[in-house]
PDB file of C-alpha atoms in Angstrom:
ATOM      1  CA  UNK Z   1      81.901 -51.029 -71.359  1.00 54.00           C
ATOM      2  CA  UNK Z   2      78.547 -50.453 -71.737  1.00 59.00           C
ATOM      3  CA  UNK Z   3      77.240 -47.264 -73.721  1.00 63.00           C
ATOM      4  CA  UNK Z   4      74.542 -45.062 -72.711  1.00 68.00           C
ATOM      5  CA  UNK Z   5      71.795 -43.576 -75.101  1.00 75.00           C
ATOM      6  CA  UNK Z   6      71.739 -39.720 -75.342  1.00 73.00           C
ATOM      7  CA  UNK Z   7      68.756 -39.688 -73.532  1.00 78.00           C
ATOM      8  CA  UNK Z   8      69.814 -42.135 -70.683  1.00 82.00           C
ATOM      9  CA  UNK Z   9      72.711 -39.874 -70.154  1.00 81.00           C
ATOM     10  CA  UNK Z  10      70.846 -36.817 -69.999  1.00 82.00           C
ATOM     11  CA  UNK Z  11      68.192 -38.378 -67.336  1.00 87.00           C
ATOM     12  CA  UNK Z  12      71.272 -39.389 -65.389  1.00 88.00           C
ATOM     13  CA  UNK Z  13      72.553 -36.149 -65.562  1.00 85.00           C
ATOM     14  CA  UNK Z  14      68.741 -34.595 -64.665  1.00 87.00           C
ATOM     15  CA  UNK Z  15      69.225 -37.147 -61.717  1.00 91.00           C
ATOM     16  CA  UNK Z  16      72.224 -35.376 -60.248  1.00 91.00           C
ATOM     17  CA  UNK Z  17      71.177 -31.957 -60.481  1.00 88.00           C
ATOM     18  CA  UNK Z  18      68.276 -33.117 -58.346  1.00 90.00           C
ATOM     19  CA  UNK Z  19      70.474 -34.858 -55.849  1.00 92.00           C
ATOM     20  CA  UNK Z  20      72.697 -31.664 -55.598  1.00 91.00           C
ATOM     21  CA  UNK Z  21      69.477 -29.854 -55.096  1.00 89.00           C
ATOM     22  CA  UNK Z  22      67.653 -31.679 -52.511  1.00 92.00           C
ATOM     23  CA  UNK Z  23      71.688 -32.161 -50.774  1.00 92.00           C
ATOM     24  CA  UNK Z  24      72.150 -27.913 -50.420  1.00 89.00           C
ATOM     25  CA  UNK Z  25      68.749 -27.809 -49.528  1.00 88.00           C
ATOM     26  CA  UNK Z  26      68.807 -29.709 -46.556  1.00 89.00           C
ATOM     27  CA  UNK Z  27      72.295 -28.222 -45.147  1.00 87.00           C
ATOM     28  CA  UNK Z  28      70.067 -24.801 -45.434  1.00 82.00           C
ATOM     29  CA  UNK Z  29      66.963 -26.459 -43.521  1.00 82.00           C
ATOM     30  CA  UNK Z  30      69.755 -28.473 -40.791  1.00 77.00           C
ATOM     31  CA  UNK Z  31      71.165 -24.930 -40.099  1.00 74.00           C
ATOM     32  CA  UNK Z  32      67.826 -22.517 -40.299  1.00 71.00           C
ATOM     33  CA  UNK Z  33      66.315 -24.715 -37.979  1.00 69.00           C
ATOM     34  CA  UNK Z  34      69.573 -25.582 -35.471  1.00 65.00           C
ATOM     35  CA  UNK Z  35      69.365 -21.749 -35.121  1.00 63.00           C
ATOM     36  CA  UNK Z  36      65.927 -21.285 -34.089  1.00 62.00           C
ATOM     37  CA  UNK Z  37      66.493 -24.338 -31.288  1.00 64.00           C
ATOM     38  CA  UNK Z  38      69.343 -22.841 -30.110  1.00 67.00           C
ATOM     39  CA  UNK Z  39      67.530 -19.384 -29.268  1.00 70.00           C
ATOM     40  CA  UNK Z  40      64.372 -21.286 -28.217  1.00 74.00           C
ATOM     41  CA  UNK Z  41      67.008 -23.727 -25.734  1.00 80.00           C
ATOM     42  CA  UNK Z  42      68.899 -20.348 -24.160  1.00 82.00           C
ATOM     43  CA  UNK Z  43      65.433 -18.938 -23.338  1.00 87.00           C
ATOM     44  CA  UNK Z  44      64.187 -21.719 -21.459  1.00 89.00           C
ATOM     45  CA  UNK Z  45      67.713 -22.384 -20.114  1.00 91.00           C
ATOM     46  CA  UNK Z  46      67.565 -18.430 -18.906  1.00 90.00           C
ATOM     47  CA  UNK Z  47      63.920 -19.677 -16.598  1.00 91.00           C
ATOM     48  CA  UNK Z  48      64.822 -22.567 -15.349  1.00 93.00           C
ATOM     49  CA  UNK Z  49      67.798 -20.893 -14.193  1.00 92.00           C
ATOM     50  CA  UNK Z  50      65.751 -17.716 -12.808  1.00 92.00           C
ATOM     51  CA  UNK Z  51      63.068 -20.401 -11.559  1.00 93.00           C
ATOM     52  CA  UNK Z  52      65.266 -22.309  -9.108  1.00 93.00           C
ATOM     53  CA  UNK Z  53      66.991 -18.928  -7.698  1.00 91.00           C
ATOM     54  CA  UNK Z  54      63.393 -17.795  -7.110  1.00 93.00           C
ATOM     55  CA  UNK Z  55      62.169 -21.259  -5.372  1.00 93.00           C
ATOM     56  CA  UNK Z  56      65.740 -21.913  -3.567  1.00 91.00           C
ATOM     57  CA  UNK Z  57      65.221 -18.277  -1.981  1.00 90.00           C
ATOM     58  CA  UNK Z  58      62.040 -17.741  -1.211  1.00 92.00           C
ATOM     59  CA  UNK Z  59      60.350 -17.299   2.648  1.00 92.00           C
ATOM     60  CA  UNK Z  60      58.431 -19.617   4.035  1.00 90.00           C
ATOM     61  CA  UNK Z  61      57.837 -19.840   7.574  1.00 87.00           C
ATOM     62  CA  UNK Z  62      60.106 -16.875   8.579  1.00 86.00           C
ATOM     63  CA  UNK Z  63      62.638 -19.189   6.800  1.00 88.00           C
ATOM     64  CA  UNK Z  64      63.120 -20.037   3.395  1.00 88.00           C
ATOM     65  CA  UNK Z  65      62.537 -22.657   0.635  1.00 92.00           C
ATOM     66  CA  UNK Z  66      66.293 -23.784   0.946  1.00 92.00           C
ATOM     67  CA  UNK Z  67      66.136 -25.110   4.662  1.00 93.00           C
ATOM     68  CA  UNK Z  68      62.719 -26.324   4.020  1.00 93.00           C
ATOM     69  CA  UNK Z  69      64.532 -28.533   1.443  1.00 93.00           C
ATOM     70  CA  UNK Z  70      67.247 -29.876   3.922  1.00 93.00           C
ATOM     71  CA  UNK Z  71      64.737 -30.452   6.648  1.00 92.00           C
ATOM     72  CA  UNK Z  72      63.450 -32.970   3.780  1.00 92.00           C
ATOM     73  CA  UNK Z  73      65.958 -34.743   2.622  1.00 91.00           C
ATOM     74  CA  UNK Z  74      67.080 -34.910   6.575  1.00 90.00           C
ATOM     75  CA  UNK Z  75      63.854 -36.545   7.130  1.00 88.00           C
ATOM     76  CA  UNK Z  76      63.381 -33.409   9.696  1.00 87.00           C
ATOM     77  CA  UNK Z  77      59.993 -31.257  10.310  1.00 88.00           C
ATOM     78  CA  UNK Z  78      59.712 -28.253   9.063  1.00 88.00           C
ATOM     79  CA  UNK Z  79      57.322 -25.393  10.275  1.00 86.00           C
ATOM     80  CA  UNK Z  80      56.051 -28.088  12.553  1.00 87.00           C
ATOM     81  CA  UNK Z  81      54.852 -30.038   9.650  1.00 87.00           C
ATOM     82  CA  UNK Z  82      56.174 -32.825   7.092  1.00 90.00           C
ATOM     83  CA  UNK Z  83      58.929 -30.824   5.626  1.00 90.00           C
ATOM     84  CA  UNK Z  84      58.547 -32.976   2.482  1.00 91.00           C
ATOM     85  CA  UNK Z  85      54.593 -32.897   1.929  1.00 91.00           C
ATOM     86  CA  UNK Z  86      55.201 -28.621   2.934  1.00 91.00           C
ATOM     87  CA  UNK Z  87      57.241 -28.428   0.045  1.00 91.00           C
ATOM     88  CA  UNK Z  88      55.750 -30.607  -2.470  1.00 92.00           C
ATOM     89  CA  UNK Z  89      52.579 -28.492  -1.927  1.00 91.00           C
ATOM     90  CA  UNK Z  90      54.340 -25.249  -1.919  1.00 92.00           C
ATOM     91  CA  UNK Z  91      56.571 -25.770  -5.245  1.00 92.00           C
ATOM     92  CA  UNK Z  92      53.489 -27.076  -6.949  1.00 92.00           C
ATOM     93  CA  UNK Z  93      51.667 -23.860  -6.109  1.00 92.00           C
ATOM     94  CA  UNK Z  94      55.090 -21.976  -7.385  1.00 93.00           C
ATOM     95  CA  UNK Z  95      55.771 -23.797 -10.245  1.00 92.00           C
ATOM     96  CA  UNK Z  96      51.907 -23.551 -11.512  1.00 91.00           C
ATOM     97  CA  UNK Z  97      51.850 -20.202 -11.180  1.00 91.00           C
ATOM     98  CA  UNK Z  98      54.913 -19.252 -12.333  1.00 89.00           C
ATOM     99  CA  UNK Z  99      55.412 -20.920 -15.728  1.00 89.00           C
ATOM    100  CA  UNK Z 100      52.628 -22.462 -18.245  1.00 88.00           C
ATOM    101  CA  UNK Z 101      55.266 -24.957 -19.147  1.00 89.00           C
ATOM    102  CA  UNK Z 102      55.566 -28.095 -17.671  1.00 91.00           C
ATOM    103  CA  UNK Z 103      58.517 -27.857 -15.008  1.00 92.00           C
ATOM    104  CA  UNK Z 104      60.235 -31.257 -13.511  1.00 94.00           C
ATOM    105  CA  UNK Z 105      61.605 -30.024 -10.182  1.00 94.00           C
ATOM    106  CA  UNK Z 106      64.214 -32.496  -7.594  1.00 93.00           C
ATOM    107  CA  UNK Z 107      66.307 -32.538  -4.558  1.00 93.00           C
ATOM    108  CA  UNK Z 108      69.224 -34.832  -4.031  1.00 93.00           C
ATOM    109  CA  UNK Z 109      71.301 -35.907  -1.015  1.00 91.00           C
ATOM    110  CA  UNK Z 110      74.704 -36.717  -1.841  1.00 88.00           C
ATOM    111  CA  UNK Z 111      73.233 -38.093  -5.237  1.00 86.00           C
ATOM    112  CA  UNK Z 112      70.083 -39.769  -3.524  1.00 89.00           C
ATOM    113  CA  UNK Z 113      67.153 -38.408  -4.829  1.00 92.00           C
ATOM    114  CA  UNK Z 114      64.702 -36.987  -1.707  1.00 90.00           C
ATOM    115  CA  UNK Z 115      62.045 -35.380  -3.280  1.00 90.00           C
ATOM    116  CA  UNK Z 116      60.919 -35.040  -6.793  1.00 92.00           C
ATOM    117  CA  UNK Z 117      57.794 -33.089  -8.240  1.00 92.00           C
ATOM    118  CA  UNK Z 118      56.339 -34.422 -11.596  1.00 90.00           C
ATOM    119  CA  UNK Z 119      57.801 -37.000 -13.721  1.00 89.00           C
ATOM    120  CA  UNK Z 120      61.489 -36.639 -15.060  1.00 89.00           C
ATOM    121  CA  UNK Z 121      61.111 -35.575 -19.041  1.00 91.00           C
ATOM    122  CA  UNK Z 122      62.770 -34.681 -22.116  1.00 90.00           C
ATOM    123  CA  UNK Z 123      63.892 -30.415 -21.846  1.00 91.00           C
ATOM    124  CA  UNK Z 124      65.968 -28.051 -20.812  1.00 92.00           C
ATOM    125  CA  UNK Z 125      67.798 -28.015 -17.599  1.00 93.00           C
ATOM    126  CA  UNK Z 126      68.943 -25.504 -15.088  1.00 93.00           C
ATOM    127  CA  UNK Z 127      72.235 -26.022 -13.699  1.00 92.00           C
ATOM    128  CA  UNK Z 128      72.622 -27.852 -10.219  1.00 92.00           C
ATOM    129  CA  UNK Z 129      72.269 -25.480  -7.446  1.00 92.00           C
ATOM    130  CA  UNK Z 130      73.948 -26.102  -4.044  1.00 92.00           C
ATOM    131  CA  UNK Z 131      72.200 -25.500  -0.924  1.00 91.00           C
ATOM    132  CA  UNK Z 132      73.944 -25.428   2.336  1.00 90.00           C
ATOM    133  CA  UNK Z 133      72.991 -24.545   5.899  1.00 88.00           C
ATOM    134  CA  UNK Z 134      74.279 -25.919   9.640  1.00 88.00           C
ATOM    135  CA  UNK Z 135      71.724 -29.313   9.171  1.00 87.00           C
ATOM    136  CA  UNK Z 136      73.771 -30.421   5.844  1.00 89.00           C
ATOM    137  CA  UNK Z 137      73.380 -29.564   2.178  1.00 91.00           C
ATOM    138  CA  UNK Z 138      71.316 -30.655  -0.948  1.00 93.00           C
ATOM    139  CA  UNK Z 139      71.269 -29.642  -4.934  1.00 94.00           C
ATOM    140  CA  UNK Z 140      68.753 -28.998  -6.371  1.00 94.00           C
ATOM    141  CA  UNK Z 141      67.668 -28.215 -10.276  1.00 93.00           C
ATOM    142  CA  UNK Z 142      64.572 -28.046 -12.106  1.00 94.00           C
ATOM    143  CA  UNK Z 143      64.034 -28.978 -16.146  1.00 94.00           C
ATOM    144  CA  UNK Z 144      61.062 -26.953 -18.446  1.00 93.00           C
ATOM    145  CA  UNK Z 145      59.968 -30.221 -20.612  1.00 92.00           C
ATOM    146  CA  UNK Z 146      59.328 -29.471 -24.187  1.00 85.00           C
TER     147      UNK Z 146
ATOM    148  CA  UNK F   1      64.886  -9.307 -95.627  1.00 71.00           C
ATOM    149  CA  UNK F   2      68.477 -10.553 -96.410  1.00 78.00           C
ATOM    150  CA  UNK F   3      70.087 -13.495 -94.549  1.00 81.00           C
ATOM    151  CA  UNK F   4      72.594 -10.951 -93.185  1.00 85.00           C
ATOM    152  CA  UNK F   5      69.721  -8.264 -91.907  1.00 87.00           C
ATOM    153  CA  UNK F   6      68.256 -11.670 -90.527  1.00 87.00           C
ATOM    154  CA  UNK F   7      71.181 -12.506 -88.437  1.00 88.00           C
ATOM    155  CA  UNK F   8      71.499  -9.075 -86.977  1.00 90.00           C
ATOM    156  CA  UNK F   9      68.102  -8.838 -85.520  1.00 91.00           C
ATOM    157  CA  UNK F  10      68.663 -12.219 -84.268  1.00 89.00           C
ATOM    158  CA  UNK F  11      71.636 -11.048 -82.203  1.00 90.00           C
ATOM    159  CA  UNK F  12      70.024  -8.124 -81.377  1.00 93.00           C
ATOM    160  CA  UNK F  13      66.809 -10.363 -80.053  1.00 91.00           C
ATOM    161  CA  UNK F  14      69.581 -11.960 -78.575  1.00 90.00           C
ATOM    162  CA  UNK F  15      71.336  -9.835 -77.014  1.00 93.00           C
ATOM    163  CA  UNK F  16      68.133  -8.063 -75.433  1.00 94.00           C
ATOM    164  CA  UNK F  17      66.340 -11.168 -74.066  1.00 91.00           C
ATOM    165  CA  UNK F  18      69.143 -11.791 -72.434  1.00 90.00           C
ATOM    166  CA  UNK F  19      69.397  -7.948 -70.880  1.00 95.00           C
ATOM    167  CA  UNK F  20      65.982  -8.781 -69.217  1.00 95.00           C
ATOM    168  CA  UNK F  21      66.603 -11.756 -67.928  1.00 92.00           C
ATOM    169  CA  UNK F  22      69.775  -9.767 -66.584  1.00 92.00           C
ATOM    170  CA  UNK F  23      67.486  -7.533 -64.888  1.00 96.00           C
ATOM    171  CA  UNK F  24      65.392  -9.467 -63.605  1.00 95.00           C
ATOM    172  CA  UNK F  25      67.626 -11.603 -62.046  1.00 93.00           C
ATOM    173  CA  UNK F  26      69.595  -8.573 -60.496  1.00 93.00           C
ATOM    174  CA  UNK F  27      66.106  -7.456 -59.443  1.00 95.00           C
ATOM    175  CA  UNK F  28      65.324 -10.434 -57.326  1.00 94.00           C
ATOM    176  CA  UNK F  29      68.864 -10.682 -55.673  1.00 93.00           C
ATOM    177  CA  UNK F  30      68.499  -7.310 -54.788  1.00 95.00           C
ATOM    178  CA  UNK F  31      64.952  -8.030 -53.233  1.00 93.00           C
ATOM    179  CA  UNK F  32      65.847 -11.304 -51.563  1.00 91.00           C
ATOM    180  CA  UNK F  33      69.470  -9.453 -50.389  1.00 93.00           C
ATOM    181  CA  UNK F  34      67.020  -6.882 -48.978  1.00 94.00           C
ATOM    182  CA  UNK F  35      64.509  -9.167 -47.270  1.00 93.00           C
ATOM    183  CA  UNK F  36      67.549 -11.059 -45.944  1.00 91.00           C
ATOM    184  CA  UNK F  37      69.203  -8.365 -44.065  1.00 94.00           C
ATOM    185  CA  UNK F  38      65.734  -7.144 -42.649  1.00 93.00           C
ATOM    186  CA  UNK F  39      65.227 -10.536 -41.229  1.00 92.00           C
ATOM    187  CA  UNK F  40      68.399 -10.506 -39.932  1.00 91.00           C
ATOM    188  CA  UNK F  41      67.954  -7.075 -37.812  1.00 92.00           C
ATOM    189  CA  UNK F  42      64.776  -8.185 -37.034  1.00 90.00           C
ATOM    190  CA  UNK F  43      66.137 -11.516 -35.461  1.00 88.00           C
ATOM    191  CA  UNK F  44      68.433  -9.933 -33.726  1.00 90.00           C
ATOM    192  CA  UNK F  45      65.933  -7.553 -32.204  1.00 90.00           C
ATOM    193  CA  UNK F  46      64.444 -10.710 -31.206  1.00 89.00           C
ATOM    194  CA  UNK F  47      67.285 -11.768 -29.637  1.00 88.00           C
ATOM    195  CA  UNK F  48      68.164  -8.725 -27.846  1.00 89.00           C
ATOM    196  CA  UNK F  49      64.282  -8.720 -26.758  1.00 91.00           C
ATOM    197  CA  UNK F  50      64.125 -12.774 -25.422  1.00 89.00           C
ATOM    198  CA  UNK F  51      67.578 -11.977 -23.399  1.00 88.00           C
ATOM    199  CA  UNK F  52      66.440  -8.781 -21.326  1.00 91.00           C
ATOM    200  CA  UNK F  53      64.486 -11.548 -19.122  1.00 89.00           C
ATOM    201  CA  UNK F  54      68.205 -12.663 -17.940  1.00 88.00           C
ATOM    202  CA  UNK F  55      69.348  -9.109 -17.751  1.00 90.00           C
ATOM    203  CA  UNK F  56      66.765  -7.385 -16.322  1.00 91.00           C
ATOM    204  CA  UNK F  57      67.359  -8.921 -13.124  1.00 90.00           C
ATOM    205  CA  UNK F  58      70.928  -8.881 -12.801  1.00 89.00           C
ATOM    206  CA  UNK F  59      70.822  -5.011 -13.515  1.00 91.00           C
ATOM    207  CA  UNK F  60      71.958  -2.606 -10.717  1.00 89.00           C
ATOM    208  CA  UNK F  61      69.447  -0.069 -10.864  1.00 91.00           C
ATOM    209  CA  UNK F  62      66.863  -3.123  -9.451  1.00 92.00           C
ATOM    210  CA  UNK F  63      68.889  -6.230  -8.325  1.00 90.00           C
ATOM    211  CA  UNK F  64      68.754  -6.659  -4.044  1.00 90.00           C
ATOM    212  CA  UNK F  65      72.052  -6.099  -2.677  1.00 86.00           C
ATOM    213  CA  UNK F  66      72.990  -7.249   0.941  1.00 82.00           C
ATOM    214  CA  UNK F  67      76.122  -5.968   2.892  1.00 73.00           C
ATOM    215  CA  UNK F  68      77.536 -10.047   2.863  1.00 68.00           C
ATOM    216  CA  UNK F  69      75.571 -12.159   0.390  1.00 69.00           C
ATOM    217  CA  UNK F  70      74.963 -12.342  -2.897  1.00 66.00           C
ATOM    218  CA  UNK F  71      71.429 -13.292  -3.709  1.00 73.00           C
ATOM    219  CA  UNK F  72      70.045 -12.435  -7.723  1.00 84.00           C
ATOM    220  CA  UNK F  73      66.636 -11.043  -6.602  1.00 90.00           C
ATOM    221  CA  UNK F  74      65.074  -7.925  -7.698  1.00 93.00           C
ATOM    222  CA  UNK F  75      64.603  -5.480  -5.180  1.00 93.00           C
ATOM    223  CA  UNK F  76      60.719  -4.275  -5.313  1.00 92.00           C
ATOM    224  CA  UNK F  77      61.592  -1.227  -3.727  1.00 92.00           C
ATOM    225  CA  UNK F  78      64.145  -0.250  -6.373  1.00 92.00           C
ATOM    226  CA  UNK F  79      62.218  -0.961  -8.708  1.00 93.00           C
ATOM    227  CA  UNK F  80      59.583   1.146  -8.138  1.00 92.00           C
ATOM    228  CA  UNK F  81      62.222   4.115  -7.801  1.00 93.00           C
ATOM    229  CA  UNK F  82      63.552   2.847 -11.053  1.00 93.00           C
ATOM    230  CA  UNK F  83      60.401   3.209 -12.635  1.00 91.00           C
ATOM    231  CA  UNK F  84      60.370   7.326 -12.191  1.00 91.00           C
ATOM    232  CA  UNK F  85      63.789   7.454 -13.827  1.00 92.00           C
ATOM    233  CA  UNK F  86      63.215   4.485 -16.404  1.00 90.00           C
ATOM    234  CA  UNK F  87      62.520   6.731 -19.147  1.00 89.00           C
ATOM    235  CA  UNK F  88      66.255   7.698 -19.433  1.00 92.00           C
ATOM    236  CA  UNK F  89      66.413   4.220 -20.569  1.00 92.00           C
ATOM    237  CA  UNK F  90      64.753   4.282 -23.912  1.00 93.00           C
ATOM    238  CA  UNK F  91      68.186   3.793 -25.748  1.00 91.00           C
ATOM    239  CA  UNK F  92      68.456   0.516 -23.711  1.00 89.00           C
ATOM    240  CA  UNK F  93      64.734  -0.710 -23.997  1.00 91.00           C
ATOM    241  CA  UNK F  94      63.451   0.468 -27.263  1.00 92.00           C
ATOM    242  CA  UNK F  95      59.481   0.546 -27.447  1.00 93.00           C
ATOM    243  CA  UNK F  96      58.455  -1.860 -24.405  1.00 94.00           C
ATOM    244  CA  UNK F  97      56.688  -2.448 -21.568  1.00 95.00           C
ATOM    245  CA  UNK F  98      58.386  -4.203 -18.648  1.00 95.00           C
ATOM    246  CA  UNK F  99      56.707  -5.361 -15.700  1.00 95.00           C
ATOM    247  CA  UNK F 100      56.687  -7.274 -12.421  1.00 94.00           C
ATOM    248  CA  UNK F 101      53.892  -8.989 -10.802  1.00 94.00           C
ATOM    249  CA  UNK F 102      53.780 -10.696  -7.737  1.00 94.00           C
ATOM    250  CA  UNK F 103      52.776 -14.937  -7.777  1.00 94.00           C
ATOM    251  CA  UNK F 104      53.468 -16.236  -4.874  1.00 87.00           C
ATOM    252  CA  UNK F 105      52.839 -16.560  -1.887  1.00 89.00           C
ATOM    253  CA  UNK F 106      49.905 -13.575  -3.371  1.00 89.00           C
ATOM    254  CA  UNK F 107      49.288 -13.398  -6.627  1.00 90.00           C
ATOM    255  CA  UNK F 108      49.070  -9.193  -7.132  1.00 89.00           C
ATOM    256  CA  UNK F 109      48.646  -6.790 -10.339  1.00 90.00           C
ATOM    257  CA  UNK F 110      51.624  -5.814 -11.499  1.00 91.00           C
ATOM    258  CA  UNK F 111      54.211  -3.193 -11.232  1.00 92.00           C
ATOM    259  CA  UNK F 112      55.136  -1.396 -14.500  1.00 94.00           C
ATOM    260  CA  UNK F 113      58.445  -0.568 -14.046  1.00 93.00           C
ATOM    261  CA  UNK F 114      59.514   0.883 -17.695  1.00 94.00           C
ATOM    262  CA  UNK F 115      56.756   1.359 -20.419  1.00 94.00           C
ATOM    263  CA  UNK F 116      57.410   3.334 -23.798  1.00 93.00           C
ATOM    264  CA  UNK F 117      54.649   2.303 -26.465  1.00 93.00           C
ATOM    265  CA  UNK F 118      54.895   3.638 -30.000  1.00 93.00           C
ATOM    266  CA  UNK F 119      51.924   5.498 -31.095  1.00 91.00           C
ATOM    267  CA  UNK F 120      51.302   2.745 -34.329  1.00 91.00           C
ATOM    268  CA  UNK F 121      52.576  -0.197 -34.089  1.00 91.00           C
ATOM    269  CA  UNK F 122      51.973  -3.899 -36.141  1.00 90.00           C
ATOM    270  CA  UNK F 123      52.636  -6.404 -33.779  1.00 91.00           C
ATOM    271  CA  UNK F 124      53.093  -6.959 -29.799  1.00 92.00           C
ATOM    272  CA  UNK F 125      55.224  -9.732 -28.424  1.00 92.00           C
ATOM    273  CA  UNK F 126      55.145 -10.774 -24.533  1.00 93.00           C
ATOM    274  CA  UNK F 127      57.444 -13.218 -23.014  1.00 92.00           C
ATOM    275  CA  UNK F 128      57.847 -13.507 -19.438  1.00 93.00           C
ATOM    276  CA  UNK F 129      59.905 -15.706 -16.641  1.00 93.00           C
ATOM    277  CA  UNK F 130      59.898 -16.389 -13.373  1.00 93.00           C
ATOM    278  CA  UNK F 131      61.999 -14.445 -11.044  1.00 94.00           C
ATOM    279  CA  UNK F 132      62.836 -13.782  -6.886  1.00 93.00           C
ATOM    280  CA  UNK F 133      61.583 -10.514  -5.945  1.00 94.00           C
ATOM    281  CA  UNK F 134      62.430  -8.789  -2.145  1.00 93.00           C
ATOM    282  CA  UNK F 135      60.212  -7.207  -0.884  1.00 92.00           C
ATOM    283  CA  UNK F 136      62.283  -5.066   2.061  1.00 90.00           C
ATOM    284  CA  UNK F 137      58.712  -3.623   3.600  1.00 91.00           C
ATOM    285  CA  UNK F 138      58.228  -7.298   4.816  1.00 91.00           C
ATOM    286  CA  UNK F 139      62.174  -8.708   5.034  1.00 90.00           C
ATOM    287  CA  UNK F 140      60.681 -11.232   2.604  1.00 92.00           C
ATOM    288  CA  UNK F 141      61.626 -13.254  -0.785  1.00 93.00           C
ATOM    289  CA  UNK F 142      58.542 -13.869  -2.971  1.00 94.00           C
ATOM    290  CA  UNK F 143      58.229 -15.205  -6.470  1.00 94.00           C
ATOM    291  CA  UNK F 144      57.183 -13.072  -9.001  1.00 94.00           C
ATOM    292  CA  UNK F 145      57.225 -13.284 -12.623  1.00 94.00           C
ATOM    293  CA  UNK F 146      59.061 -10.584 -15.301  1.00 94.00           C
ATOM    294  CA  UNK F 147      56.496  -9.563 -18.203  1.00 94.00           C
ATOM    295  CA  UNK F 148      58.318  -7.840 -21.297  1.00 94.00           C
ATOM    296  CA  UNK F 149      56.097  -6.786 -24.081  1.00 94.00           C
ATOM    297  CA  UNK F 150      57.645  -5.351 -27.451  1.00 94.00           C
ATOM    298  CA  UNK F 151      55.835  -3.259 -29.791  1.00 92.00           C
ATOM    299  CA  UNK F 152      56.845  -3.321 -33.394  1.00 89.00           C
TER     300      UNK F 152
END
């Protein structure tokens, strides 16, 4: 067995006070900042939410934005125009106007994607909204990047 | 002095360092107890603040109601009505400013719908999110945006 020096012993024991320091300190920062994420992640989740309600409903063409949607992933015209190009350049107009964050918005078909708007990133999504009328149905979401 | 006389103001030396440091360290846990709970309140003012953009619209006093569909909008005409009763609401909203401005397919000034501002205040805080507004003069769905400023 090897003996240890006053001295070394005391360093060792300086060394684990440290340890124990630096170990409660980051539990304190893992939870101080998990809560401020968490408050920051509901908020966002709370507009995308309130953004896709607002897109999925609004008029356009004595209609609104939901059929508009069908009539593109039907491949179907729409106000006597492209129903897809219509809405790409509508929801861009919505979405810059309506957030300053970046905003990832898509359409799918029975899990087909038929129209996207800005790349897919990393952030918070709203749920998956359903959208039904007589031509078929398509669900849409939309995600606030980071 | 005598060793004994010595030994008794060494206690006492003692005994009263250690007093201050006693008070000083109940001091500090009293101020740090005290700056903890204030941040506390204050983050859950916060809170209370960053989730009226959710419950704003979903309130009845301004959410569109149809006679066979459910659609979370805010009525535009309620709204304004709210706003000449929406000072009965200051034990809900506190000392804010809540608005509702028109983006799209116009963009238009917007509507204050509830404002209470203190006469001093530090600090003003403004969040805001999009949101479906009705408007029934035109049967049509626009999008809009809810401003909430807090003054604290």
């Amino acid at each position: 067995m090897v003996l240890l020096k006053k001295g070394q012993s005391e360093v060792i024991g300086l060394v684990i006070i440290v340890l124990i320091l630096i170990v409660v300190g980051l539990i304190f920062l893992k939870f101080y900042l998990s809560k401020e994420n968490s408050n920051k992640e509901s908020i966002s989740n709370i507009k995308a939410n309130n953004l896709v309600n607002a897109i999925k409903s609004v008029s356009i063409c004595n209609n609104n934005m939901a059929d508009a949607i069908i009539a593109c992933c039907t491949k179907k015209e729409f106000c006597g125009k492209d129903a897809c190009q219509l809405i790409n350049e509508e929801i861009n107009d919505i979405l810059e106007k309506s957030l300053e964050e970046i905003v990832y918005f898509e359409a799918k078909q029975q899990n087909n994607l038929c129209l996207s708007i800005n790349n897919d990133c990393q952030g918070i999504s709203s749920t998956e909204n359903l959208i039904r009328n007589q031509d078929g149905d398509a669900k849409i979401r939309v995600k606030i990047c980071y | 002095m005598k060793k004994g006389e010595l030994q008794i103001y060494e206690s006492v030396f003692v005994i009263f360092f250690f007093v201050v440091i006693f008070m000083i360290g109940f001091f500090l846990f009293y101020r740090f107890t005290i700056e903890d709970i204030k941040g506390s309140n204050f983050e859950f003012q916060d809170y209370k603040f960053k989730q009226l953009i959710g419950i704003i619209p979903s309130m009845y006093e301004v959410r569109c109601s149809f006679s066979l569909s459910d659609t979370e909008c805010i009525d535009l005409s309620k709204a304004i009505a709210f706003k000449k009763v929406s000072k009965d609401y200051f034990n809900i909203f506190g000392y804010k400013k809540i608005s509702i401005k028109e983006v799209y397919p116009e963009d238009k000034n917007a509507v204050v719908i509830y404002e209470k501002i203190p006469n001093k205040y530090k600090t003003r805080r403004e969040i805001s999110s999009p949101v479906a507004i009705y408007d029934a003069t035109l049967d049509k769905f626009k999008v809009g945006k809810i401003i909430l400023e807090w003054y604290y």
